[in-house]
XYZ file of C-alpha atoms in Angstrom:
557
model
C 119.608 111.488 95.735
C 123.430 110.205 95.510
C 124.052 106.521 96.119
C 127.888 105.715 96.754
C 129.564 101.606 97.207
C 131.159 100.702 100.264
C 133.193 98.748 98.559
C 134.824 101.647 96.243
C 138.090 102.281 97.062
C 138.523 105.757 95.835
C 136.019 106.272 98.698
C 138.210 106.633 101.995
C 137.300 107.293 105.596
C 137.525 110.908 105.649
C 134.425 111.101 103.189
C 131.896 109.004 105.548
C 133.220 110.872 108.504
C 132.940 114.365 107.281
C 129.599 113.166 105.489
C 128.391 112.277 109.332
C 130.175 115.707 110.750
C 129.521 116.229 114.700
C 125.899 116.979 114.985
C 124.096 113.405 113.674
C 121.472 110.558 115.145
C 121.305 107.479 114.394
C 118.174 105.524 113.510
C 118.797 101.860 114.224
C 116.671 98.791 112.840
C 116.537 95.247 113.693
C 119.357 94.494 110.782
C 121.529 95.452 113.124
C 120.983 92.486 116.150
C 120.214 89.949 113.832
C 124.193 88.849 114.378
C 125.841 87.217 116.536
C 125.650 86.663 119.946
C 122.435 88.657 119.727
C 121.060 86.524 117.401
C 117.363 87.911 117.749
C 115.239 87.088 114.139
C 114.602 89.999 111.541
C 111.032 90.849 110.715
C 111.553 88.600 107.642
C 112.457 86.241 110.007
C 109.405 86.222 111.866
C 107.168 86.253 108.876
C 109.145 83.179 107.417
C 108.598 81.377 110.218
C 104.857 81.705 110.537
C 104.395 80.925 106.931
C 105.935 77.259 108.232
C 104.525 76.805 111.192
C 101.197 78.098 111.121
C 100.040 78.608 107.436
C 101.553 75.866 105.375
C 100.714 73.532 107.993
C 97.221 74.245 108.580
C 95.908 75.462 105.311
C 97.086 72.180 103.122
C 97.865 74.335 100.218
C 98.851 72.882 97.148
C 102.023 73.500 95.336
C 101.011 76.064 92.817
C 99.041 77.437 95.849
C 102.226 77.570 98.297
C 104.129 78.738 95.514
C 102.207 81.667 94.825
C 101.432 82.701 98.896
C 105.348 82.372 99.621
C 106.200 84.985 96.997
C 103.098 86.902 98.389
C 103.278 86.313 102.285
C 107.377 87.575 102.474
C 106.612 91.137 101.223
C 104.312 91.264 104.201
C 106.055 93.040 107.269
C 105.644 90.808 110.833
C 103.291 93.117 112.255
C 100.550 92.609 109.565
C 100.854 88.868 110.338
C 100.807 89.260 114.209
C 97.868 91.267 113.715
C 96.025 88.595 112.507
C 96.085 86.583 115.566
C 92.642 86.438 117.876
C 94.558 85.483 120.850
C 96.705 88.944 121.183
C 97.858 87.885 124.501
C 99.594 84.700 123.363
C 101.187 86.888 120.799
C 102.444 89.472 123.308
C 103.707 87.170 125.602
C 105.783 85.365 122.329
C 107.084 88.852 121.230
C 108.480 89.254 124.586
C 109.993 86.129 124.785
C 111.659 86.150 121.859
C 113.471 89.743 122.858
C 114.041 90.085 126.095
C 116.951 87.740 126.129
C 119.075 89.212 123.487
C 122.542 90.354 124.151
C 125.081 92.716 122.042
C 127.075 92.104 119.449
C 129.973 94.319 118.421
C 127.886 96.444 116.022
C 125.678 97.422 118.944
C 129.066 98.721 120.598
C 130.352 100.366 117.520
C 127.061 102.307 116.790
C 126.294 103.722 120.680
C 130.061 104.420 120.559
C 129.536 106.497 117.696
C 126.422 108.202 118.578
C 128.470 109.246 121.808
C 130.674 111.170 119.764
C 128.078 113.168 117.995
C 126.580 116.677 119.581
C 123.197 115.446 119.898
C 123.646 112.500 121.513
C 120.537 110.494 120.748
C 119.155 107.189 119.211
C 116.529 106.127 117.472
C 115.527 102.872 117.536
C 112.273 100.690 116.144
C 113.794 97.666 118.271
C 112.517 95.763 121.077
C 115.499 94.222 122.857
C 117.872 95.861 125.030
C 121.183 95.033 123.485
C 121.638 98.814 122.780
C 121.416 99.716 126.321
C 123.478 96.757 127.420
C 126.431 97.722 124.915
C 126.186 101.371 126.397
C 127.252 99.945 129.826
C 130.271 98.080 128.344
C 131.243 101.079 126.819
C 130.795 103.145 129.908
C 128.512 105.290 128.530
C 125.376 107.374 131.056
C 122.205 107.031 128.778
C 118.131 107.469 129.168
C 115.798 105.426 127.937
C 112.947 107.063 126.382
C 109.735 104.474 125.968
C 106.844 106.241 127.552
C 105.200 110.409 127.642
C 106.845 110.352 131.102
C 110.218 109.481 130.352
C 110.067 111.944 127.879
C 109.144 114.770 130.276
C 111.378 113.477 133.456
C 114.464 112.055 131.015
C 115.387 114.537 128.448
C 115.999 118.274 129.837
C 117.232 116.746 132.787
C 120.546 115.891 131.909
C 121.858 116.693 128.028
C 124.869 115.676 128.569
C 123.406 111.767 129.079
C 122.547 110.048 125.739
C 119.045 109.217 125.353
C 117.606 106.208 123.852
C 114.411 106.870 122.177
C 112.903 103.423 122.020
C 109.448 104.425 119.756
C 108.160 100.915 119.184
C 108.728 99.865 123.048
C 110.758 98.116 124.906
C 111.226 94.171 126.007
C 111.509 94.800 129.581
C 109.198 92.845 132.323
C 107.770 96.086 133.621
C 107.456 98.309 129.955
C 105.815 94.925 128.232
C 102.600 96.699 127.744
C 104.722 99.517 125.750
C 105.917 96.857 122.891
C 103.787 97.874 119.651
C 103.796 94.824 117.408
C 100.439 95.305 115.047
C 99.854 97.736 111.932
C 96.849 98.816 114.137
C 99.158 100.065 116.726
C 101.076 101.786 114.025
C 98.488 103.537 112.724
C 99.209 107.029 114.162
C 102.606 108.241 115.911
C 101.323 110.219 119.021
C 101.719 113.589 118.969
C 104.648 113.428 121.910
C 106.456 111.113 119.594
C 106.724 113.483 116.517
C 107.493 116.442 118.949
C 110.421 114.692 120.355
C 111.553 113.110 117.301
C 111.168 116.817 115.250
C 113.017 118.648 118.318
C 116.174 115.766 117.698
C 116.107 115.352 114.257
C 115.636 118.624 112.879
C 118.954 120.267 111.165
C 120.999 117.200 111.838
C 122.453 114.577 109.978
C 120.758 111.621 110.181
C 121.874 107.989 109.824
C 119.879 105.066 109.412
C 121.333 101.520 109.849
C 119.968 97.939 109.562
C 115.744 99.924 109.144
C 114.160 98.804 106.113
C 111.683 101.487 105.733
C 108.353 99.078 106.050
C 106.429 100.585 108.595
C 103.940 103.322 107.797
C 104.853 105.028 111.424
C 107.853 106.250 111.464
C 109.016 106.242 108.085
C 106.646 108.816 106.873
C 107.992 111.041 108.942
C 111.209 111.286 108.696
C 111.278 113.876 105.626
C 108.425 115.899 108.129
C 111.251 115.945 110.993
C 113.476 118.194 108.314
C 116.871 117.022 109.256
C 119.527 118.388 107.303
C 120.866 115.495 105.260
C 120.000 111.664 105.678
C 122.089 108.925 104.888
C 120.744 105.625 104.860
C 122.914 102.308 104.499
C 121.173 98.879 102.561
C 122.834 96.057 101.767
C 122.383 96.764 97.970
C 120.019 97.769 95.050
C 118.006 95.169 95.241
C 116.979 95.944 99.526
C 116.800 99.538 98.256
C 114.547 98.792 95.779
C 111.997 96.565 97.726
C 111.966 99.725 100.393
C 108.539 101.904 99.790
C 109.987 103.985 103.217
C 113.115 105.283 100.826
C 111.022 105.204 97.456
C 108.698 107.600 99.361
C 111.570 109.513 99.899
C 112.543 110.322 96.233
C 109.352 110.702 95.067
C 108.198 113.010 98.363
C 111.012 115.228 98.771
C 110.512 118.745 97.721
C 112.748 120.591 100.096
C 115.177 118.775 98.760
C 116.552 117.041 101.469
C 120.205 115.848 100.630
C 119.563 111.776 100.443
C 122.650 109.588 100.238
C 122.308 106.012 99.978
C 124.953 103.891 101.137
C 125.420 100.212 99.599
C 127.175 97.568 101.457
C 127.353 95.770 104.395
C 127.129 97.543 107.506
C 130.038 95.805 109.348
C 131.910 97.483 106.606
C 130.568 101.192 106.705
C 131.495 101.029 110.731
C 134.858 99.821 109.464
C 135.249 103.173 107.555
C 133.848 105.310 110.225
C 135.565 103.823 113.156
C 138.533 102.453 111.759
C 139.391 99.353 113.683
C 138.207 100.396 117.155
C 135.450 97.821 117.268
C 136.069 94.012 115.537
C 132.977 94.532 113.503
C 134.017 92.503 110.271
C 134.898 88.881 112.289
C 130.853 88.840 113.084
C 128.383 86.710 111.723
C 124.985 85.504 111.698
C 123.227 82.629 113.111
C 120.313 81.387 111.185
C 118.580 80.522 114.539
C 114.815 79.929 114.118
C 112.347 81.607 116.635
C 110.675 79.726 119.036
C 107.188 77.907 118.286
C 103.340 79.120 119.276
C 103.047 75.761 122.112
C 101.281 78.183 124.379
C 98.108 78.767 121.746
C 95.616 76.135 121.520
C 95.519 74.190 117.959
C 91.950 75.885 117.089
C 93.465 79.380 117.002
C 96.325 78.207 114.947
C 93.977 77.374 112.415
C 92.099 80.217 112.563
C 95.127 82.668 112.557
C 96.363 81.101 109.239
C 92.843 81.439 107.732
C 92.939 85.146 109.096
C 96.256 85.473 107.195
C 95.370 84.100 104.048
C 92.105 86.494 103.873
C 94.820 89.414 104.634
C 96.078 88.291 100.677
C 92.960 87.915 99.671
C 93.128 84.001 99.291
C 89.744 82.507 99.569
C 89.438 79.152 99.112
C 92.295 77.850 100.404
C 90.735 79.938 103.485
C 87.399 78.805 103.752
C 88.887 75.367 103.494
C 90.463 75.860 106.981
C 87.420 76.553 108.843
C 85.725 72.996 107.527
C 88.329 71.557 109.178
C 87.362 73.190 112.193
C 84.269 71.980 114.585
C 81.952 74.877 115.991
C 81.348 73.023 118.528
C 85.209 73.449 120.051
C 84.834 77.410 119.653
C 84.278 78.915 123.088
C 81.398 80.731 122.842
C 83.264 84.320 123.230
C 84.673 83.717 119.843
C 82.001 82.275 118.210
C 81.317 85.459 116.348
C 84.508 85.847 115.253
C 84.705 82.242 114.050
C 81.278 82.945 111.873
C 82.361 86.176 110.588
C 85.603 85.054 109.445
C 84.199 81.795 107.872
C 81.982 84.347 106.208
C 84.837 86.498 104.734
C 86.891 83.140 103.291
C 83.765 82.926 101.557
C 83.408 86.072 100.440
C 86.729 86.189 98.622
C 85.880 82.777 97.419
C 83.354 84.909 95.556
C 81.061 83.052 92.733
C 78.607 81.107 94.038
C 79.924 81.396 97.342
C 78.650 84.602 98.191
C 74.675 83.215 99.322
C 77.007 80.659 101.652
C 78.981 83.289 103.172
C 76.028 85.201 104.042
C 74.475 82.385 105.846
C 77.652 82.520 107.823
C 77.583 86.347 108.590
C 73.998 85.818 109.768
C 74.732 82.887 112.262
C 77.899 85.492 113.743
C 75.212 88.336 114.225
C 73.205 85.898 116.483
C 75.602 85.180 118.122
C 77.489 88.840 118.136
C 77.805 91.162 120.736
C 75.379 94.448 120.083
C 77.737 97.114 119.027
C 79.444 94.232 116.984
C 76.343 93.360 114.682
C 76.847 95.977 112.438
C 80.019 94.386 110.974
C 78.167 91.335 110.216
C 75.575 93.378 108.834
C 78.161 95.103 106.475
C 79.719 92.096 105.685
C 76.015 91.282 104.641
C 75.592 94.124 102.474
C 79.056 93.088 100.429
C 78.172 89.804 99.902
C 74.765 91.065 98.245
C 76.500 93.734 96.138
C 78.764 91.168 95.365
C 76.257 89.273 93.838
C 74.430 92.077 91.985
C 71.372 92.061 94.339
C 71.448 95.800 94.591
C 68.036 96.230 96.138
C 68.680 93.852 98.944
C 72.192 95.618 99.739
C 70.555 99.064 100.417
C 67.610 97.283 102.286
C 70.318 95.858 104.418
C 72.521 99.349 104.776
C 69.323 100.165 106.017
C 69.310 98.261 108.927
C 72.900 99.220 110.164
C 71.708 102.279 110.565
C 70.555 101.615 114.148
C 73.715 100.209 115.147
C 76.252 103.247 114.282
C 76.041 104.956 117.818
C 77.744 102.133 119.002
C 80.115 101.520 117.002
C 83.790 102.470 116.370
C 86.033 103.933 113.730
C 86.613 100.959 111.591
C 83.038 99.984 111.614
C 81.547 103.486 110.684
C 84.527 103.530 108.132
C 82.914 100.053 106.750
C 79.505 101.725 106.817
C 80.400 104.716 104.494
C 82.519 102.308 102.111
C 79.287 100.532 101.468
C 77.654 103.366 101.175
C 80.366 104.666 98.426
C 80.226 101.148 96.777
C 76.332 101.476 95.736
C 77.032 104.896 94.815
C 79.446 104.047 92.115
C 76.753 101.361 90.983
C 73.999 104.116 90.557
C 76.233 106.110 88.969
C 77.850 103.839 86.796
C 74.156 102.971 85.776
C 73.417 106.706 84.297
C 73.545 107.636 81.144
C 75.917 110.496 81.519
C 74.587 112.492 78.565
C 71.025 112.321 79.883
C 71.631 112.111 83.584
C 74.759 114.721 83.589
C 73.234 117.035 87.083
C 72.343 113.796 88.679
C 75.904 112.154 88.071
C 77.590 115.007 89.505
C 75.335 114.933 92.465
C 76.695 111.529 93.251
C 80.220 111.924 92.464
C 80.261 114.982 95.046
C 78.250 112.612 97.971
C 80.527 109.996 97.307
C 83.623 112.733 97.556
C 82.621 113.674 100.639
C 81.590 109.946 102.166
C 85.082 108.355 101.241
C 87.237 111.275 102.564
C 85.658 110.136 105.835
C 85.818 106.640 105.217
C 89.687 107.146 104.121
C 90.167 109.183 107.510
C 88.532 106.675 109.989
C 90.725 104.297 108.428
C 94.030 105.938 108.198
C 93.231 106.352 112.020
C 92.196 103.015 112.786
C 95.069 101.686 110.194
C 93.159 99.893 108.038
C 95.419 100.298 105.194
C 93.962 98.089 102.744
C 90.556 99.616 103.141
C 92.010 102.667 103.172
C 93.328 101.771 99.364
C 89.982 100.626 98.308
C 88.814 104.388 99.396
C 91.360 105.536 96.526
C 90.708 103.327 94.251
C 86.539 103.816 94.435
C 87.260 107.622 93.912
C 89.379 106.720 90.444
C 86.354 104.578 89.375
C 84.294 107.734 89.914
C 86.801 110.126 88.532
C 86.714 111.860 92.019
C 90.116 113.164 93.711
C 90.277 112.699 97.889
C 91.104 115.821 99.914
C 93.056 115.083 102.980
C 94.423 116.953 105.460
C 97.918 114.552 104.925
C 99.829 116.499 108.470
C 96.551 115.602 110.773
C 96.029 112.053 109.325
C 98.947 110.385 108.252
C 98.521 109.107 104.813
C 100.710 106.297 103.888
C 102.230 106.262 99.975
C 100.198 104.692 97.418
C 103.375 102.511 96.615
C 103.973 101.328 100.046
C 100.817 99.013 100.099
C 102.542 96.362 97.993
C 104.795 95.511 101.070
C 101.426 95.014 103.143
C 100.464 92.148 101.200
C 96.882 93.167 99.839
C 96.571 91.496 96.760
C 93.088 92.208 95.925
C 93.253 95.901 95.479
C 96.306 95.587 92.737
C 94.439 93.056 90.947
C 90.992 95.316 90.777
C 93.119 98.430 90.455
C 94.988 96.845 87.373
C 91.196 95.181 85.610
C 89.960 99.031 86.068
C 92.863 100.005 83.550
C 91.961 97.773 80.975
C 88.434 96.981 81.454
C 87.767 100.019 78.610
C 90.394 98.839 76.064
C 90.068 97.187 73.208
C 93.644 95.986 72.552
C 96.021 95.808 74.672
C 99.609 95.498 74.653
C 102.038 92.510 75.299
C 103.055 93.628 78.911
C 99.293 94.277 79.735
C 98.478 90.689 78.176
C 101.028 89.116 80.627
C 99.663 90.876 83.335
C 96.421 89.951 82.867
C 97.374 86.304 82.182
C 99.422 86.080 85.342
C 96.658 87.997 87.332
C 94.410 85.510 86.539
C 96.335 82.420 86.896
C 97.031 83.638 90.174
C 93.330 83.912 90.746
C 91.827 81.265 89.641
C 94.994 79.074 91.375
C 93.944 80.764 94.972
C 90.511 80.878 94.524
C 90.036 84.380 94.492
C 86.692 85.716 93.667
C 88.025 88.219 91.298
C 89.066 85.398 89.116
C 85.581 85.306 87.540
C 85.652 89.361 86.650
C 89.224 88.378 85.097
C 88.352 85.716 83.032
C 85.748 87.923 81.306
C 88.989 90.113 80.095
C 90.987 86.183 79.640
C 87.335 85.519 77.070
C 86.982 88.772 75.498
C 90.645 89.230 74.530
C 90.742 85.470 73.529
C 93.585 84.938 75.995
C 92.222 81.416 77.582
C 93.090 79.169 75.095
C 97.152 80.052 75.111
């Protein structure tokens, strides 16, 4: 990997150009209409302004408590937070607001001009709005728009002379609105049609990537897959760089090796070098222009997303203090359940005492639950009661999903076989390994075999931070996952920092230090943050924490 400064001087246009050479595509983020006059809001964007107007003024956090989820709740990537919403359709309809009314800027014109110029003659592009297409017309250019299988098959052999606009995450138009994909779920797996057309572009090319951070876990991971011959990928400096997992996946993923150049420096500035002064790209700016507020969702589901949101960090009390606000009585009854269940969860990471509460909740959502829907309640159940070291009860309760997994889906039958795994680890942490040796490796190899299913349900489902708990159950056990990583994409272990789930990094870290005796001054401040953090949040790990906080007298300084 090479990383070279826009701003060094020995570095002159002739280097960028014959670095791009005639046969490139570009891969274009949402960096790039985030000036002006598009002036359509990053992903950051997006996630800062939910934090404002949904969490911090519906879950009255403290403070300490707000200081902690802002630091948290900007690492997590818009589509995690949108995901989070019950009323999808509200959300949709939003989205599509927001970027269906954006118009190019002179970056937009710069970048189709260039990808013109270029042999294959195609862009990439993980944006909704249509300023690329719009900026092709001004510059007179015929292009394609590739959103759907169909355009695929009717658009790109029938004219290669016309560039071709590969639009992979939708497109903001009135009649492609059901094509936008704005939820991890949705990201979960690139369709087959996808990677075949992205392979049969990419492959052997140069390929540059502009104003993409490298956050989502469905096109990202591919890009090394797609073999092009050399990828050069502009961020505005170390620091963005850094906070990518897409290009830290890169370095620590590439065998080939792929060349990798990272370029530093502001885009407008890059184009400069490239194009010379064809295009006034340096004279724009951005507008900090906020996006528009959630007046169309009804002030119950507000509160409910934000509770949803803080469970996705794993905060619980702050959570389950949300839903006392909140009168069952002005739940329509077709989301009863879900208001039950979730009350249950903010419980449930509460953790403590709260666990025999949240199960009270869980069993007034399976009265009230669809059939085929039971068995998450029933789960949820089962986690509550291993929770609360009432192992007997937990299996009895297992039990009784039994009935219930011919009708359910991939996320509950993934839940399922994580339970399953969980009580495994507790027999087998139980066993006196000298005595019980056969036994042990009897339910190491079950559990082997019932998390690699688990881990595969959820990878499909993308379920990322269950998913991570699959990994992290097998290094309890000492058991290494088998995947088959080209069928089911798996996501790098680094990457789920960005997604925002807390919990796992604080159980992975207790795991490494449960067994020590001493331990040194970074793993003290670790442990001390960790568990301010915790017990600030009320999250029930807190109480497994301050066992480490007593036993390496820590609480006291």
């Amino acid at each position: 990997m090479k990383k070279v400064w826009l701003n060094d001087s020995d570095l002159h246009t002739d280097y960028f150009v014959n670095l791009l050479g005639d046969n490139y595509t570009l891969l274009l983020g949402s960096g790039v209409s985030i000036w002006e006059p598009s002036n359509l809001p990053s992903g950051q964007k997006i996630t800062k302004h939910i934090l404002d107007s949904i969490v911090a003024k519906y879950s009255n956090l403290n403070d300490k408590q707000y200081s902690i989820v802002k630091d948290w709740f900007m690492e997590l990537p818009f589509e995690v937070v949108l995901q989070r919403c019950l009323e999808s359709d509200k959300i949709l309809d939003w989205v599509y607001s927001i970027f269906s009314k954006g118009k190019p800027n002179e970056l937009h014109k710069a970048l189709t001009y260039l990808a013109s110029m270029s042999t294959t003659k195609f862009i990439i592009t993980t944006n909704y709005d249509t300023c690329i297409e719009q900026s092709l017309d001004s510059n007179e250019i015929k292009w394609n728009t590739i959103v759907k299988r169909l355009d695929a098959i009717n658009k790109l052999e029938k004219d290669k002379e016309v560039l071709q606009v590969f639009k992979i995450h939708g497109s903001a138009e009135l009649d492609k609105k059901d094509s936008l994909i704005y939820t991890v779920a949705q990201e979960a797996k690139l369709p087959k049609w996808k990677k075949h057309l992205l392979k049969k572009k990419v492959k052997d090319s140069n390929l540059l990537i502009v104003g993409y951070s490298g956050l989502d876990f469905e096109v990202c991971p591919e890009i090394l897959e797609l073999k092009p011959k050399r990828i050069i990928w502009n961020f505005l400096d170390e620091e963005n760089l850094n906070k990518s997992p897409g290009f830290q996946n890169f370095i620590l993923n590439n065998a080939t090796p792929i060349d990798v150049v990272a370029v530093l420096g502001d885009m407008r500035i890059l184009l400069l070098k490239v194009l010379k002064e064809k295009f006034d790209c340096v004279n724009v700016q951005i507008t900090d222009k906020e996006p528009p507020d959630f007046e169309k969702m009804r002030e119950q589901f507000k509160r409910l997303w934000a509770s949803r949101i803080l469970q996705a960090l794993g905060v619980g009390g702050p959570s389950a203090s949300i839903f006392r606000s909140i009168d069952p009585n002005d739940i329509d009854n077709l989301y009863k359940y879900q208001f039950y269940k979730y009350y249950g969860r903010a419980l449930y990471f509460k953790g403590g005492n709260s666990l025999k509460y949240a199960i009270s909740k869980f069993e007034e959502a399976i009265k009230v639950a669809p059939y085929h829907k039971k068995i998450d309640c029933h789960i949820s159940i089962v986690n509550c009661l291993i929770g609360s070291r009432d192992y007997r009860n937990a299996n009895i309760w297992l039990n009784k999903t039994r009935k219930f997994l011919r009708y359910s889906n991939n996320n509950f039958t993934a839940q399922y076989l994580l339970s399953r795994a969980y009580l495994a680890k507790i027999y087998y942490e139980k066993l006196d390994l000298n005595i019980n040796s056969v036994r042990a490796s009897k339910i190491r190899s079950c559990a082997k075999v019932i998390l690699e299913k688990a881990a595969i349900l959820y990878l499909k489902t993308g379920d990322y931070s269950d998913f991570n708990t699959c990994w992290l159950l097998a290094k309890q056990m000492d058991v290494a996952l088998e995947l088959n990583t080209k069928e089911n994409m798996k996501p790098s272990m680094s990457g789920f920092k960005h997604l925002g789930y807390k919990l796992p990094e604080f159980i992975d870290f207790r795991i490494s230090i449960e067994k020590k005796d001493i331990l040194n001054s970074v793993e003290i401040n670790k442990l001390k943050k960790y568990y301010y953090q915790a017990i600030t949040l009320g999250i029930g790990e807190c109480h497994k924490l301050e066992k480490l906080m007593r036993k390496h007298a820590l609480l006291m300084q």
